[in-house]
Amino acid sequence: MDEHIMNPSGHSAQVIDGVALSSRLRTGVTQRVQALNLLGITPRLAVILVGDNPASQVYVRNKVKACQDCGILSGLEKYDAHFSESALLARIEALNHDPATHGILVQLPVPAHIDTAKVITAICPAKDVDGFHTANAGALMTGVPGFWPCTPYGCMEILDSIGYDLYGKHAVVIGCSNIVGKPMALLLLQKNATVTMCHIATRDLKSLTLQADVIVAAAGKRHLVTTDMVRPGVVVLDVGMNHDDAGKLCGDVDFDGVRTKAAYITPVPGGVGPMTITMLLVNTVLAAERLAPSLGTT
Ligand code: GUN
């Protein structure tokens, strides 16, 4: 891509189609599944949902459907909100030892009586396709093979799809969660970007976003990033999943305003969201390849 991307005022940003990119990547996943099938292996993802969080139920349904579309088996296990921590840990332990299961995902959040960190670290790192285990977080930090969390991984694929070279660029990440913001910053750093991490206590966010070549908005606050906060030619990835007053899904970015200045922008819905599930499929097939005795891919 042109090194000096600019959006001359009045021209709208190129809107990145996360659905189309997902579809291309899912074709690759399906082919890799078929190659494993020839070795007698069918990748399988165990999906555990505890409680009745309505958003989690939708996410889990979408994950299971996406697995089916690519030929990945999914074992959905639903437990009621009173399911005990020890019973959950026992289920994870059984799946860790099940050779037919290659990936294990416990949908978060879990009910308050269950210790999230305990649950995540109970999952065998080689099957932790969410990339949340401390072993995988450490692998990402030190740049050795592991599993990358799906949303930041999807953001990196989006940047790759537009041929964006991060070397020496200033990337501003808004939001510091373990699931998105922190791993996002590490992946950007790995590509030699200069990374600024902004969070709830950041003073004068605008002064930082105005210096950004790339903005990743993952704060969970609608209309946090407005037109006056970005410079022409910026690349904006919107990870937000919020609802406006009419109940419509919206991101963290004022899309209609910011698109008049940005070079590239992801919409909500249809941008980063579909990529998160796609990278889960990529991680699951990768887990199966790594666990296959005759392949041993990294
Ligand atoms: N809750 C919100 N996002 C995620 C995710 O990516 N994985 C899991 N397991 N739970 C989530």
CSV table of C-alpha atoms and ligand atoms in Angstrom, one decimal:
chain,number,residue,atom,x,y,z
A,1,MET,CA,0.0,0.0,0.0
A,2,ASP,CA,1.1,3.6,-0.6
A,3,GLU,CA,3.3,4.7,2.3
A,4,HIS,CA,1.6,8.1,2.5
A,5,ILE,CA,-2.1,7.2,2.6
A,6,MET,CA,-4.2,10.3,2.8
A,7,ASN,CA,-7.8,10.9,2.8
A,8,PRO,CA,-8.3,14.3,1.0
A,9,SER,CA,-11.1,15.9,2.9
A,10,GLY,CA,-14.5,15.1,1.5
A,11,HIS,CA,-13.5,11.6,0.4
A,12,SER,CA,-14.8,8.8,2.5
A,13,ALA,CA,-12.6,6.1,4.0
A,14,GLN,CA,-12.4,2.7,2.5
A,15,VAL,CA,-14.7,0.6,4.6
A,16,ILE,CA,-13.1,-2.7,5.4
A,17,ASP,CA,-15.4,-5.6,4.9
A,18,GLY,CA,-14.8,-8.1,7.7
A,19,VAL,CA,-17.4,-10.5,6.4
A,20,ALA,CA,-15.7,-10.8,3.0
A,21,LEU,CA,-12.2,-11.2,4.6
A,22,SER,CA,-13.6,-13.8,7.0
A,23,SER,CA,-15.2,-15.7,4.2
A,24,ARG,CA,-11.8,-15.9,2.4
A,25,LEU,CA,-10.0,-17.0,5.5
A,26,ARG,CA,-12.7,-19.6,6.3
A,27,THR,CA,-12.1,-21.1,2.9
A,28,GLY,CA,-8.5,-21.7,4.0
A,29,VAL,CA,-9.7,-23.2,7.3
A,30,THR,CA,-12.0,-25.6,5.5
A,31,GLN,CA,-9.1,-26.7,3.3
A,32,ARG,CA,-6.9,-27.4,6.3
A,33,VAL,CA,-9.7,-29.3,7.9
A,34,GLN,CA,-10.0,-31.5,4.8
A,35,ALA,CA,-6.3,-32.1,4.8
A,36,LEU,CA,-6.6,-33.3,8.5
A,37,ASN,CA,-9.6,-35.5,7.5
A,38,LEU,CA,-7.3,-37.3,5.1
A,39,LEU,CA,-5.1,-38.2,8.1
A,40,GLY,CA,-8.2,-39.5,10.0
A,41,ILE,CA,-8.5,-36.3,12.2
A,42,THR,CA,-11.5,-34.1,12.6
A,43,PRO,CA,-10.8,-31.0,14.6
A,44,ARG,CA,-13.1,-30.6,17.5
A,45,LEU,CA,-13.8,-27.6,19.7
A,46,ALA,CA,-15.4,-28.0,23.1
A,47,VAL,CA,-17.5,-25.0,23.9
A,48,ILE,CA,-18.6,-24.6,27.5
A,49,LEU,CA,-21.3,-22.1,28.6
A,50,VAL,CA,-22.2,-21.6,32.2
A,51,GLY,CA,-25.3,-19.6,33.0
A,52,ASP,CA,-27.8,-17.8,30.9
A,53,ASN,CA,-26.1,-14.5,29.8
A,54,PRO,CA,-28.1,-13.6,26.7
A,55,ALA,CA,-25.1,-12.1,24.8
A,56,SER,CA,-23.0,-15.2,25.6
A,57,GLN,CA,-25.7,-17.5,24.3
A,58,VAL,CA,-25.7,-15.6,20.9
A,59,TYR,CA,-21.8,-15.7,20.8
A,60,VAL,CA,-21.7,-19.4,21.5
A,61,ARG,CA,-24.4,-20.1,18.9
A,62,ASN,CA,-22.5,-18.2,16.3
A,63,LYS,CA,-19.2,-20.0,17.2
A,64,VAL,CA,-20.9,-23.4,17.0
A,65,LYS,CA,-22.4,-22.6,13.6
A,66,ALA,CA,-19.1,-21.3,12.2
A,67,CYS,CA,-17.4,-24.5,13.3
A,68,GLN,CA,-20.0,-26.6,11.5
A,69,ASP,CA,-19.6,-24.5,8.3
A,70,CYS,CA,-15.9,-25.3,8.2
A,71,GLY,CA,-16.1,-29.0,9.1
A,72,ILE,CA,-15.0,-28.5,12.7
A,73,LEU,CA,-16.9,-30.6,15.2
A,74,SER,CA,-18.2,-28.6,18.1
A,75,GLY,CA,-19.3,-30.0,21.4
A,76,LEU,CA,-21.5,-27.5,23.1
A,77,GLU,CA,-21.9,-28.1,26.9
A,78,LYS,CA,-24.4,-25.8,28.6
A,79,TYR,CA,-24.6,-25.7,32.4
A,80,ASP,CA,-27.0,-23.7,34.6
A,81,ALA,CA,-25.8,-20.7,36.6
A,82,HIS,CA,-25.3,-22.8,39.8
A,83,PHE,CA,-22.8,-25.2,38.2
A,84,SER,CA,-20.0,-25.4,40.7
A,85,GLU,CA,-16.4,-24.3,40.1
A,86,SER,CA,-15.1,-27.8,41.0
A,87,ALA,CA,-17.5,-29.5,38.5
A,88,LEU,CA,-16.4,-27.0,35.8
A,89,LEU,CA,-12.7,-27.7,36.5
A,90,ALA,CA,-13.4,-31.4,36.4
A,91,ARG,CA,-15.0,-31.1,33.0
A,92,ILE,CA,-12.0,-29.1,31.7
A,93,GLU,CA,-9.6,-31.7,33.0
A,94,ALA,CA,-11.5,-34.4,31.2
A,95,LEU,CA,-11.4,-32.5,28.0
A,96,ASN,CA,-7.7,-31.8,28.4
A,97,HIS,CA,-7.2,-35.6,28.3
A,98,ASP,CA,-9.7,-36.3,25.5
A,99,PRO,CA,-7.6,-37.0,22.4
A,100,ALA,CA,-10.6,-36.2,20.1
A,101,THR,CA,-10.9,-32.6,21.5
A,102,HIS,CA,-8.3,-30.2,20.1
A,103,GLY,CA,-9.7,-26.9,21.4
A,104,ILE,CA,-11.5,-25.9,24.6
A,105,LEU,CA,-13.3,-22.6,25.1
A,106,VAL,CA,-15.2,-21.5,28.2
A,107,GLN,CA,-17.4,-18.6,27.3
A,108,LEU,CA,-16.8,-15.5,29.5
A,109,PRO,CA,-18.1,-14.1,31.7
A,110,VAL,CA,-18.6,-17.1,34.1
A,111,PRO,CA,-21.0,-16.6,37.1
A,112,ALA,CA,-19.5,-14.7,40.0
A,113,HIS,CA,-19.0,-17.7,42.2
A,114,ILE,CA,-16.5,-19.1,39.7
A,115,ASP,CA,-12.9,-17.9,39.6
A,116,THR,CA,-12.2,-16.9,36.0
A,117,ALA,CA,-8.4,-17.1,36.3
A,118,LYS,CA,-8.6,-20.6,37.8
A,119,VAL,CA,-10.8,-21.7,34.9
A,120,ILE,CA,-8.5,-20.2,32.2
A,121,THR,CA,-5.4,-21.7,33.7
A,122,ALA,CA,-7.1,-25.1,34.0
A,123,ILE,CA,-7.3,-25.4,30.2
A,124,CYS,CA,-4.3,-27.2,28.7
A,125,PRO,CA,-2.3,-24.4,26.9
A,126,ALA,CA,-2.1,-26.6,23.8
A,127,LYS,CA,-5.9,-26.6,23.6
A,128,ASP,CA,-6.4,-22.9,24.7
A,129,VAL,CA,-7.7,-21.6,21.4
A,130,ASP,CA,-8.9,-18.4,23.0
A,131,GLY,CA,-5.2,-17.6,23.8
A,132,PHE,CA,-6.1,-16.5,27.4
A,133,HIS,CA,-3.9,-18.9,29.4
A,134,THR,CA,-0.9,-17.2,31.1
A,135,ALA,CA,1.3,-19.6,29.1
A,136,ASN,CA,-0.1,-18.3,25.8
A,137,ALA,CA,0.0,-14.7,27.1
A,138,GLY,CA,3.7,-15.2,28.0
A,139,ALA,CA,4.3,-16.8,24.6
A,140,LEU,CA,2.8,-13.7,22.9
A,141,MET,CA,4.9,-11.4,25.1
A,142,THR,CA,8.1,-13.2,24.2
A,143,GLY,CA,7.3,-13.8,20.6
A,144,VAL,CA,7.4,-17.6,20.7
A,145,PRO,CA,4.6,-19.9,19.2
A,146,GLY,CA,1.4,-20.1,21.1
A,147,PHE,CA,-2.2,-19.0,20.5
A,148,TRP,CA,-3.0,-15.4,20.0
A,149,PRO,CA,-6.4,-14.1,21.3
A,150,CYS,CA,-8.9,-14.1,18.5
A,151,THR,CA,-9.9,-10.4,18.4
A,152,PRO,CA,-6.4,-8.8,18.2
A,153,TYR,CA,-5.4,-11.6,15.9
A,154,GLY,CA,-8.3,-10.7,13.7
A,155,CYS,CA,-7.3,-7.0,13.8
A,156,MET,CA,-3.8,-8.0,12.6
A,157,GLU,CA,-5.3,-9.9,9.7
A,158,ILE,CA,-7.4,-6.9,8.8
A,159,LEU,CA,-4.2,-4.7,8.7
A,160,ASP,CA,-2.5,-7.4,6.6
A,161,SER,CA,-5.4,-7.6,4.2
A,162,ILE,CA,-5.0,-3.9,3.3
A,163,GLY,CA,-1.2,-4.3,3.0
A,164,TYR,CA,-0.5,-2.0,5.9
A,165,ASP,CA,3.1,-1.9,7.0
A,166,LEU,CA,3.3,-1.1,10.8
A,167,TYR,CA,7.0,-0.5,10.8
A,168,GLY,CA,7.6,2.8,12.7
A,169,LYS,CA,4.0,3.7,12.7
A,170,HIS,CA,2.2,5.1,15.8
A,171,ALA,CA,-0.6,2.8,16.9
A,172,VAL,CA,-2.9,4.0,19.7
A,173,VAL,CA,-4.8,1.2,21.5
A,174,ILE,CA,-7.8,2.4,23.6
A,175,GLY,CA,-8.7,-0.1,26.2
A,176,CYS,CA,-6.4,-2.4,28.2
A,177,SER,CA,-8.3,-5.6,28.7
A,178,ASN,CA,-6.5,-9.0,28.8
A,179,ILE,CA,-8.7,-10.2,26.0
A,180,VAL,CA,-8.2,-7.3,23.5
A,181,GLY,CA,-6.1,-4.2,24.5
A,182,LYS,CA,-3.0,-5.8,26.0
A,183,PRO,CA,-2.5,-8.6,23.4
A,184,MET,CA,-3.3,-6.1,20.7
A,185,ALA,CA,-0.5,-3.8,21.8
A,186,LEU,CA,1.9,-6.7,21.9
A,187,LEU,CA,1.0,-7.8,18.4
A,188,LEU,CA,1.4,-4.3,17.1
A,189,LEU,CA,4.8,-4.0,18.9
A,190,GLN,CA,5.9,-7.3,17.3
A,191,LYS,CA,5.4,-5.5,13.9
A,192,ASN,CA,7.6,-2.6,15.0
A,193,ALA,CA,4.9,-0.1,15.6
A,194,THR,CA,5.3,2.5,18.4
A,195,VAL,CA,2.4,1.7,20.6
A,196,THR,CA,0.5,3.9,23.1
A,197,MET,CA,-1.9,2.2,25.4
A,198,CYS,CA,-4.8,4.3,26.6
A,199,HIS,CA,-7.3,3.5,29.3
A,200,ILE,CA,-9.8,4.8,31.7
A,201,ALA,CA,-7.2,6.9,33.6
A,202,THR,CA,-5.6,8.4,30.4
A,203,ARG,CA,-5.5,12.1,30.4
A,204,ASP,CA,-6.3,14.0,27.2
A,205,LEU,CA,-7.0,11.0,25.0
A,206,LYS,CA,-7.5,13.3,22.0
A,207,SER,CA,-3.9,14.6,22.2
A,208,LEU,CA,-2.8,11.0,21.7
A,209,THR,CA,-5.3,9.9,19.1
A,210,LEU,CA,-4.4,13.0,17.0
A,211,GLN,CA,-0.8,11.5,16.8
A,212,ALA,CA,-2.0,8.1,15.7
A,213,ASP,CA,-1.4,6.4,12.3
A,214,VAL,CA,-3.6,3.5,13.5
A,215,ILE,CA,-6.3,3.6,16.2
A,216,VAL,CA,-7.7,0.4,17.8
A,217,ALA,CA,-10.8,1.3,19.8
A,218,ALA,CA,-11.6,-1.3,22.3
A,219,ALA,CA,-13.0,0.6,25.3
A,220,GLY,CA,-16.6,-0.5,25.1
A,221,LYS,CA,-17.9,3.1,25.0
A,222,ARG,CA,-19.9,4.4,22.2
A,223,HIS,CA,-18.9,7.5,20.3
A,224,LEU,CA,-15.6,7.6,22.2
A,225,VAL,CA,-13.6,8.4,19.1
A,226,THR,CA,-15.0,11.4,17.2
A,227,THR,CA,-14.0,13.2,14.0
A,228,ASP,CA,-12.0,15.9,15.8
A,229,MET,CA,-9.9,13.3,17.5
A,230,VAL,CA,-8.3,11.8,14.4
A,231,ARG,CA,-6.0,13.1,11.7
A,232,PRO,CA,-6.5,12.6,7.9
A,233,GLY,CA,-5.4,9.3,6.6
A,234,VAL,CA,-5.7,7.4,9.9
A,235,VAL,CA,-6.6,3.7,9.9
A,236,VAL,CA,-9.3,2.9,12.4
A,237,LEU,CA,-10.3,-0.5,13.8
A,238,ASP,CA,-13.4,-0.5,15.9
A,239,VAL,CA,-13.7,-3.3,18.4
A,240,GLY,CA,-16.6,-1.8,20.3
A,241,MET,CA,-19.9,-3.7,20.6
A,242,ASN,CA,-22.3,-1.2,22.1
A,243,HIS,CA,-25.9,-0.3,21.6
A,244,ASP,CA,-27.2,3.1,20.7
A,245,ASP,CA,-30.4,4.6,22.2
A,246,ALA,CA,-32.5,2.8,19.6
A,247,GLY,CA,-30.9,-0.5,20.6
A,248,LYS,CA,-28.9,-0.7,17.4
A,249,LEU,CA,-25.4,-2.3,17.5
A,250,CYS,CA,-22.6,0.3,17.4
A,251,GLY,CA,-18.9,0.5,18.0
A,252,ASP,CA,-16.7,2.9,20.0
A,253,VAL,CA,-16.1,5.2,17.0
A,254,ASP,CA,-18.4,7.8,15.5
A,255,PHE,CA,-18.4,6.0,12.2
A,256,ASP,CA,-20.2,8.5,10.0
A,257,GLY,CA,-17.9,11.4,11.1
A,258,VAL,CA,-14.6,9.6,11.3
A,259,ARG,CA,-15.0,7.9,7.9
A,260,THR,CA,-14.8,11.4,6.3
A,261,LYS,CA,-11.2,11.7,7.5
A,262,ALA,CA,-9.8,8.1,7.8
A,263,ALA,CA,-8.1,6.2,5.0
A,264,TYR,CA,-9.6,2.9,6.2
A,265,ILE,CA,-12.2,2.1,8.8
A,266,THR,CA,-14.0,-1.0,10.1
A,267,PRO,CA,-17.8,-0.8,10.5
A,268,VAL,CA,-19.8,-2.2,13.4
A,269,PRO,CA,-21.4,-4.6,12.6
A,270,GLY,CA,-19.4,-6.3,9.9
A,271,GLY,CA,-15.9,-5.4,10.7
A,272,VAL,CA,-13.8,-6.9,13.5
A,273,GLY,CA,-16.7,-8.9,14.9
A,274,PRO,CA,-16.8,-11.6,12.3
A,275,MET,CA,-13.0,-11.8,12.3
A,276,THR,CA,-13.0,-12.8,16.0
A,277,ILE,CA,-14.9,-16.0,15.3
A,278,THR,CA,-12.8,-16.6,12.1
A,279,MET,CA,-9.6,-16.5,14.1
A,280,LEU,CA,-11.1,-18.9,16.6
A,281,LEU,CA,-11.6,-21.4,13.7
A,282,VAL,CA,-8.0,-20.7,12.6
A,283,ASN,CA,-6.7,-21.4,16.1
A,284,THR,CA,-8.8,-24.6,16.4
A,285,VAL,CA,-7.5,-26.0,13.2
A,286,LEU,CA,-3.9,-25.0,14.2
A,287,ALA,CA,-4.4,-26.8,17.6
A,288,ALA,CA,-5.5,-29.9,15.7
A,289,GLU,CA,-2.5,-29.7,13.4
A,290,ARG,CA,-0.1,-29.2,16.3
A,291,LEU,CA,-1.6,-32.1,18.2
A,292,ALA,CA,-1.5,-34.4,15.1
A,293,PRO,CA,1.5,-36.8,15.7
A,294,SER,CA,2.6,-36.8,12.0
A,295,LEU,CA,2.3,-33.0,11.5
A,296,GLY,CA,3.8,-31.2,14.5
A,297,THR,CA,3.3,-27.7,12.9
A,298,THR,CA,4.3,-24.7,15.0
B,1,GUN,N1,-16.4,-13.3,26.1
B,1,GUN,C1,-16.2,-12.2,25.3
B,1,GUN,N2,-15.3,-12.5,24.3
B,1,GUN,C2,-14.9,-13.7,24.5
B,1,GUN,C3,-13.9,-14.5,23.8
B,1,GUN,O1,-13.3,-14.1,22.8
B,1,GUN,N3,-13.8,-15.8,24.3
B,1,GUN,C4,-14.5,-16.3,25.4
B,1,GUN,N4,-14.2,-17.5,25.8
B,1,GUN,N5,-15.3,-15.5,26.0
B,1,GUN,C5,-15.5,-14.3,25.6
